[in-house]
Coordinates of C-alpha atoms in Angstrom, one line a residue:
Chain A
M3 CA 0.0 0.0 0.0
S4 CA 2.7 2.4 1.0
N5 CA 3.9 2.0 -2.6
L6 CA 0.9 4.0 -3.9
P7 CA 1.2 7.3 -2.0
S8 CA -1.5 8.9 -4.1
L9 CA -4.0 6.2 -3.2
E10 CA -3.0 6.3 0.5
L11 CA -3.7 10.1 0.5
L12 CA -7.1 9.6 -1.1
I13 CA -8.0 6.9 1.3
E14 CA -7.1 9.2 4.2
Q15 CA -9.3 11.9 2.7
F16 CA -12.3 9.6 2.5
R17 CA -11.7 8.4 6.1
R18 CA -12.2 11.9 7.3
L19 CA -15.8 11.9 6.1
P20 CA -18.5 11.1 8.7
S21 CA -19.1 7.3 9.4
V22 CA -16.4 6.1 7.0
G23 CA -14.0 3.5 8.2
R24 CA -10.8 2.2 6.7
K25 CA -12.4 -0.5 4.6
S26 CA -15.1 1.8 3.2
A27 CA -12.5 4.5 2.5
E28 CA -10.4 1.9 0.6
R29 CA -13.4 0.9 -1.5
M30 CA -14.3 4.5 -2.3
A31 CA -10.7 5.3 -3.3
Y32 CA -10.5 2.3 -5.6
S33 CA -13.8 3.3 -7.2
I34 CA -12.2 6.6 -8.1
L35 CA -9.5 4.7 -10.0
D36 CA -12.3 3.2 -12.2
Y37 CA -13.5 6.7 -13.0
S38 CA -12.5 8.4 -16.2
E39 CA -10.2 11.4 -15.8
E40 CA -13.2 13.6 -16.6
E41 CA -15.4 12.0 -14.0
A42 CA -12.7 12.4 -11.4
M43 CA -12.3 16.1 -12.3
L44 CA -16.1 16.6 -12.0
F45 CA -16.0 15.1 -8.4
A46 CA -13.0 17.3 -7.5
N47 CA -14.7 20.4 -8.8
A48 CA -17.9 19.6 -7.0
I49 CA -15.9 19.7 -3.7
T50 CA -14.1 22.9 -4.3
E51 CA -17.1 24.7 -5.8
A52 CA -19.5 23.7 -3.0
K53 CA -17.0 25.1 -0.6
Q54 CA -16.5 28.3 -2.6
N55 CA -20.1 28.9 -3.5
I56 CA -21.9 28.1 -0.3
K57 CA -21.7 30.8 2.3
R58 CA -23.8 31.8 5.3
C59 CA -26.9 34.0 5.0
K60 CA -26.2 37.5 6.5
V61 CA -29.5 37.5 8.3
C62 CA -30.0 34.0 9.7
H63 CA -26.7 32.2 9.1
N64 CA -28.4 29.5 6.9
F65 CA -26.4 28.0 4.1
S66 CA -26.8 30.2 1.0
E67 CA -25.2 30.7 -2.4
D68 CA -26.3 34.4 -2.2
E69 CA -25.9 37.1 0.4
I70 CA -29.4 36.4 1.7
C71 CA -30.7 32.8 1.8
P72 CA -33.9 31.9 -0.1
V73 CA -36.0 31.7 3.1
C74 CA -35.0 35.2 4.2
A75 CA -35.4 36.5 0.6
D76 CA -38.9 35.0 0.3
E77 CA -41.5 37.8 0.6
E78 CA -44.2 35.2 1.4
R79 CA -42.6 34.1 4.7
N80 CA -43.9 35.4 8.0
R81 CA -41.0 37.4 9.5
S82 CA -42.7 37.7 12.9
V83 CA -42.0 34.0 13.8
I84 CA -38.4 32.9 14.1
C85 CA -37.5 29.3 14.5
V86 CA -34.1 28.9 16.3
V87 CA -32.1 25.9 15.3
E88 CA -28.6 24.7 16.2
D89 CA -27.4 23.9 12.7
A90 CA -28.1 25.0 9.2
R91 CA -28.9 21.4 8.1
D92 CA -31.8 21.4 10.6
I93 CA -33.4 24.0 8.4
I94 CA -33.4 21.6 5.5
S95 CA -35.1 18.9 7.6
L96 CA -37.8 21.4 8.8
E97 CA -38.3 22.8 5.3
K98 CA -39.0 19.3 4.0
V99 CA -42.1 19.2 6.3
K100 CA -43.5 22.3 4.5
S101 CA -45.7 23.2 7.5
F102 CA -43.6 26.2 8.9
N103 CA -44.0 29.5 7.1
G104 CA -41.8 31.7 9.4
V105 CA -38.1 32.4 9.2
Y106 CA -35.1 30.8 10.9
H107 CA -32.1 31.7 12.9
V108 CA -29.1 29.4 13.1
I109 CA -27.2 29.8 16.4
G110 CA -24.4 27.5 15.3
G111 CA -24.2 25.0 18.2
T112 CA -25.2 24.8 21.8
I113 CA -24.0 26.2 25.1
S114 CA -21.6 23.7 26.5
P115 CA -19.2 24.7 29.3
M116 CA -17.6 21.2 29.1
N117 CA -16.5 22.0 25.5
G118 CA -15.8 25.7 26.3
V119 CA -18.8 26.9 24.3
T120 CA -20.3 30.0 25.9
P121 CA -23.3 32.0 24.6
D122 CA -20.9 34.5 23.1
D123 CA -19.6 31.8 20.7
L124 CA -23.2 31.4 19.3
N125 CA -25.2 33.6 17.0
I126 CA -27.3 34.9 19.9
K127 CA -26.4 38.6 19.6
S128 CA -27.6 38.7 16.0
L129 CA -30.8 36.9 17.1
M130 CA -31.5 39.6 19.7
H131 CA -30.7 42.3 17.1
R132 CA -33.3 40.7 14.8
I133 CA -35.9 40.6 17.6
H134 CA -35.4 44.2 18.4
N135 CA -35.6 45.3 14.8
E136 CA -37.9 43.0 12.9
G137 CA -41.1 43.1 15.0
T138 CA -40.8 39.5 16.1
E139 CA -43.9 38.1 17.8
E140 CA -42.9 34.5 18.5
I141 CA -39.6 32.5 18.9
I142 CA -39.8 28.7 18.4
I143 CA -36.8 27.0 19.9
A144 CA -35.9 23.9 18.0
T145 CA -32.6 22.9 19.5
N146 CA -32.1 19.2 20.0
P147 CA -33.6 17.4 23.0
T148 CA -30.1 16.9 24.6
V149 CA -28.8 18.3 27.8
E150 CA -26.9 21.0 25.9
G151 CA -29.9 21.7 23.6
E152 CA -32.2 22.1 26.7
T153 CA -29.7 24.4 28.4
T154 CA -29.4 26.5 25.4
A155 CA -33.2 26.6 24.9
L156 CA -33.6 27.7 28.6
Y157 CA -30.9 30.4 28.2
I158 CA -32.5 31.9 25.1
S159 CA -36.0 31.7 26.6
R160 CA -34.9 33.7 29.7
L161 CA -33.3 36.3 27.5
I162 CA -36.3 36.8 25.3
K163 CA -39.3 36.3 27.6
P164 CA -38.8 39.6 29.5
L165 CA -39.3 41.4 26.1
G166 CA -42.9 40.2 26.1
I167 CA -42.3 37.9 23.1
K168 CA -44.0 34.5 23.0
V169 CA -41.3 31.7 23.3
S170 CA -42.2 28.1 22.5
R171 CA -40.3 24.9 22.2
L172 CA -40.8 22.0 19.7
A173 CA -43.0 19.3 21.3
Y174 CA -41.2 16.1 22.3
G175 CA -42.9 12.7 22.6
M176 CA -43.5 9.5 20.8
P177 CA -42.4 9.5 17.2
V178 CA -45.4 9.0 14.9
G179 CA -45.5 5.3 13.8
G180 CA -43.3 4.4 16.8
E181 CA -44.2 1.8 19.3
L182 CA -44.3 2.3 23.1
D183 CA -42.2 -0.9 23.4
H184 CA -39.4 0.7 21.5
A185 CA -39.4 4.2 23.0
D186 CA -36.5 5.0 25.3
E187 CA -37.4 6.2 28.9
V188 CA -36.6 9.8 28.4
T189 CA -38.9 10.0 25.3
L190 CA -41.7 8.2 27.2
M191 CA -41.3 10.6 30.1
R192 CA -41.6 13.6 27.8
A193 CA -44.6 12.0 26.1
L194 CA -46.3 11.6 29.4
E195 CA -45.4 15.1 30.6
G196 CA -46.6 16.7 27.4
R197 CA -49.9 14.7 27.2
N198 CA -52.8 16.5 25.7
E199 CA -56.4 16.4 26.8
L200 CA -58.7 14.6 24.4
Chain B
M19 CA -32.4 22.1 -1.3
S20 CA -32.8 23.0 -4.9
N21 CA -31.7 26.4 -3.8
L22 CA -28.2 25.1 -3.2
P23 CA -27.2 23.7 -6.6
S24 CA -23.5 23.4 -5.6
L25 CA -24.5 21.3 -2.6
E26 CA -26.9 19.1 -4.7
L27 CA -24.1 18.4 -7.2
L28 CA -21.7 17.4 -4.4
I29 CA -24.3 15.1 -2.8
E30 CA -24.8 13.5 -6.2
Q31 CA -21.0 12.9 -6.5
F32 CA -20.9 11.2 -3.1
R33 CA -23.9 9.1 -4.0
R34 CA -21.9 7.5 -6.8
L35 CA -19.4 6.0 -4.3
P36 CA -19.9 2.4 -3.3
S37 CA -22.5 1.8 -0.5
V38 CA -23.4 5.4 -0.1
G39 CA -27.1 6.3 0.1
R40 CA -28.8 9.6 0.0
K41 CA -28.6 10.3 3.7
S42 CA -24.9 9.4 4.0
A43 CA -24.1 11.5 0.9
E44 CA -25.9 14.5 2.5
R45 CA -23.9 14.1 5.7
M46 CA -20.6 13.8 3.7
A47 CA -21.5 16.9 1.6
Y48 CA -22.3 18.9 4.7
S49 CA -19.1 17.9 6.3
I50 CA -17.2 19.4 3.4
L51 CA -18.9 22.8 4.2
D52 CA -17.2 22.6 7.6
Y53 CA -13.8 22.2 5.9
S54 CA -11.5 25.2 5.4
E55 CA -11.0 26.1 1.7
E56 CA -7.5 24.6 2.0
E57 CA -8.8 21.3 3.3
A58 CA -11.4 21.1 0.5
M59 CA -8.7 21.8 -2.0
L60 CA -6.5 19.0 -0.5
F61 CA -9.4 16.6 -0.9
A62 CA -10.1 17.7 -4.4
N63 CA -6.5 17.4 -5.4
A64 CA -6.2 13.9 -3.8
I65 CA -9.0 12.7 -6.2
T66 CA -7.5 14.1 -9.4
E67 CA -3.9 13.2 -8.4
A68 CA -4.8 9.6 -7.5
K69 CA -6.5 9.3 -10.9
Q70 CA -3.6 10.9 -12.7
N71 CA -0.7 9.2 -10.9
I72 CA -2.0 5.6 -10.6
K73 CA -1.5 3.6 -13.8
R74 CA -1.3 -0.1 -14.5
C75 CA 2.0 -2.1 -14.3
K76 CA 3.2 -3.0 -17.8
V77 CA 4.0 -6.5 -16.7
C78 CA 1.2 -7.6 -14.4
H79 CA -1.5 -4.9 -14.7
N80 CA -1.2 -4.1 -11.0
F81 CA -1.9 -0.6 -9.8
S82 CA 1.4 1.4 -10.0
E83 CA 2.7 4.9 -10.0
D84 CA 5.6 3.8 -12.1
E85 CA 5.9 1.8 -15.4
I86 CA 6.6 -1.4 -13.4
C87 CA 4.8 -2.0 -10.1
P88 CA 6.8 -2.5 -6.9
V89 CA 6.2 -6.2 -6.8
C90 CA 7.4 -6.8 -10.3
A91 CA 10.4 -4.5 -9.7
D92 CA 11.4 -6.3 -6.5
E93 CA 14.5 -8.5 -7.2
E94 CA 13.7 -10.6 -4.1
R95 CA 10.4 -11.9 -5.5
N96 CA 10.2 -15.4 -6.9
R97 CA 9.4 -14.9 -10.6
S98 CA 8.7 -18.6 -11.2
V99 CA 5.4 -18.5 -9.3
I100 CA 2.6 -16.3 -10.6
C101 CA -0.6 -15.7 -8.7
V102 CA -3.5 -14.9 -11.0
V103 CA -6.1 -12.5 -9.6
E104 CA -9.2 -10.9 -11.0
D105 CA -8.6 -7.4 -9.8
A106 CA -5.6 -5.2 -8.8
R107 CA -7.1 -4.6 -5.3
D108 CA -6.9 -8.3 -4.6
I109 CA -3.1 -7.9 -4.7
I110 CA -3.3 -5.4 -1.9
S111 CA -5.3 -8.0 0.2
L112 CA -2.8 -10.8 -0.6
E113 CA 0.3 -8.6 0.1
K114 CA -1.1 -7.8 3.6
V115 CA -0.7 -11.5 4.4
K116 CA 3.0 -11.4 3.7
S117 CA 3.1 -15.1 3.1
F118 CA 3.4 -15.1 -0.7
N119 CA 6.8 -14.3 -2.3
G120 CA 5.9 -14.8 -6.0
V121 CA 4.6 -12.3 -8.5
Y122 CA 1.1 -11.5 -9.7
H123 CA -1.0 -11.2 -12.8
V124 CA -4.2 -9.2 -12.9
I125 CA -6.6 -10.6 -15.5
G126 CA -9.0 -7.8 -15.0
G127 CA -12.3 -9.7 -14.4
T128 CA -13.8 -13.1 -15.1
I129 CA -15.1 -14.9 -18.1
S130 CA -18.9 -14.2 -18.1
P131 CA -20.9 -15.0 -21.2
M132 CA -23.9 -13.4 -19.5
N133 CA -22.2 -10.1 -19.3
G134 CA -20.5 -10.6 -22.7
V135 CA -17.0 -11.0 -21.2
T136 CA -14.9 -13.5 -23.2
P137 CA -11.3 -14.7 -22.5
D138 CA -10.2 -12.2 -25.1
D139 CA -11.4 -9.3 -22.9
L140 CA -9.2 -10.4 -20.1
N141 CA -5.4 -10.1 -19.7
I142 CA -4.9 -13.8 -20.5
K143 CA -2.7 -13.4 -23.6
S144 CA -0.2 -11.4 -21.6
L145 CA -0.2 -14.1 -19.0
M146 CA 0.6 -16.8 -21.6
H147 CA 3.3 -14.5 -22.9
R148 CA 4.9 -14.3 -19.5
I149 CA 4.6 -18.1 -18.9
H150 CA 6.4 -18.7 -22.2
N151 CA 9.2 -16.1 -21.5
E152 CA 9.7 -16.0 -17.8
G153 CA 10.4 -19.6 -16.9
T154 CA 7.2 -19.9 -14.8
E155 CA 7.0 -23.1 -12.7
E156 CA 3.7 -22.6 -10.9
I157 CA 0.5 -20.7 -11.5
I158 CA -1.7 -20.1 -8.4
I159 CA -5.2 -19.2 -9.5
A160 CA -6.8 -16.8 -6.9
T161 CA -10.0 -15.8 -8.7
N162 CA -13.0 -15.4 -6.4
P163 CA -14.9 -18.5 -5.4
T164 CA -18.0 -17.5 -7.5
V165 CA -19.4 -19.3 -10.5
E166 CA -17.5 -16.9 -12.9
G167 CA -14.3 -17.1 -10.8
E168 CA -14.4 -20.9 -11.0
T169 CA -15.1 -20.9 -14.7
T170 CA -12.2 -18.6 -15.3
A171 CA -9.9 -20.7 -13.1
L172 CA -10.9 -23.9 -15.0
Y173 CA -10.3 -22.1 -18.4
I174 CA -6.9 -20.9 -17.4
S175 CA -5.9 -24.2 -15.9
R176 CA -6.8 -26.0 -19.1
L177 CA -4.7 -23.6 -21.1
I178 CA -1.6 -23.9 -18.9
K179 CA -1.6 -27.5 -17.7
P180 CA -0.6 -28.9 -21.2
L181 CA 2.5 -26.8 -20.9
G182 CA 3.7 -29.0 -18.0
I183 CA 3.4 -26.2 -15.5
K184 CA 2.0 -26.8 -12.0
V185 CA -1.4 -25.1 -11.7
S186 CA -3.0 -24.6 -8.2
R187 CA -6.0 -23.0 -6.8
L188 CA -6.5 -21.1 -3.5
A189 CA -8.0 -23.4 -0.9
Y190 CA -11.5 -22.9 0.3
G191 CA -10.5 -21.3 3.5
M192 CA -12.7 -18.5 2.3
P193 CA -16.5 -18.6 2.6
V194 CA -18.0 -19.5 -0.8
G195 CA -19.7 -16.6 -2.4
G196 CA -17.4 -14.2 -0.6
E197 CA -14.9 -11.8 -2.2
L198 CA -11.1 -11.6 -1.7
D199 CA -11.6 -8.0 -0.9
H200 CA -13.6 -8.8 2.2
A201 CA -11.6 -11.8 3.5
D202 CA -9.7 -11.4 6.7
E203 CA -5.9 -11.9 6.7
V204 CA -5.9 -15.3 8.6
T205 CA -8.5 -16.7 6.2
L206 CA -6.5 -15.5 3.3
M207 CA -3.3 -17.0 4.7
R208 CA -5.0 -20.4 5.2
A209 CA -6.3 -20.3 1.7
L210 CA -2.8 -19.6 0.4
E211 CA -1.2 -22.4 2.4
G212 CA -3.8 -25.0 1.6
R213 CA -3.9 -24.4 -2.2
N214 CA -4.7 -27.5 -4.3
E215 CA -3.2 -28.6 -7.5
L216 CA -5.7 -28.5 -10.4

């Protein structure tokens, strides 16, 4: 193997990708050797171009190829409701549902003293700036249901509630189509706590 | 999503890789967005350079960055024993075992009338040429234990045996239906040691 340094380098690059082990990385690298030079060039260009073209929206920090992302640029969206998410890829998941017509704000992580992430490291200042300037009526906090996500949700909610703005949190409970039998204890506890009257 | 054509293109490229589905391809593409421009460039270059630098050995059709692969160029290897494999990546698996000191010949596939692959499509002529010119004493056929692999082994054996050369086949230490690429090193070593004369 060490006799093919170019292949070794390529395998290393594939190994850096999420959930790719040595064996998978090897198979991926070999598959590139079966590509035509043109196909390999297309792949290489896709990587550099995605990196060069995709920036962050100046308003909400969503992925965007323009200064302002398509959600923020859309005149039809309700600017008075902002959904706060940890990561830009969460927006893509939420947009697939097609049931939210407000706008988003990507804070870029969660407060985590263990990892040295303080509120100042997140896009919270720009969120407060938007709230003060855009006539926001409701903030939906959609951080993940983890310890850090909950801490961050609580922090943001305490910051915003005194301004008289409605703050809500995504509902957590049984996944639709799931079975009680398979639900973990925390999920079940949340489902019980958040029960609705019929 | 359709609002990020560069990202869509990159996801498509990742999906072409072996065993990568839509969800994995998305995760891989997003991870590139977290790379620095330099890191993305390194990855892109690794792809084009592997494709450009890695050629086929003029003697045995192994992967090589030079005209002659390191195995064929190695003076210590026993040139009188040639191990015949389907694919160049099989050589990498066999070399890991470190128990074979002969040389290789990559035929580049298997005889498969169903897929229109005839002996003329494989590197069998160049194998015969080597046998006639290199003083070969033994041929170890290490095609995969599949129907096509067996057919190919039989075909080659029938071609070579009349020349009075010893022809052997890897032992079935490997699970039938499996591929060399996936076999663990011990299994491969057993298969080498227990090879049978055809």
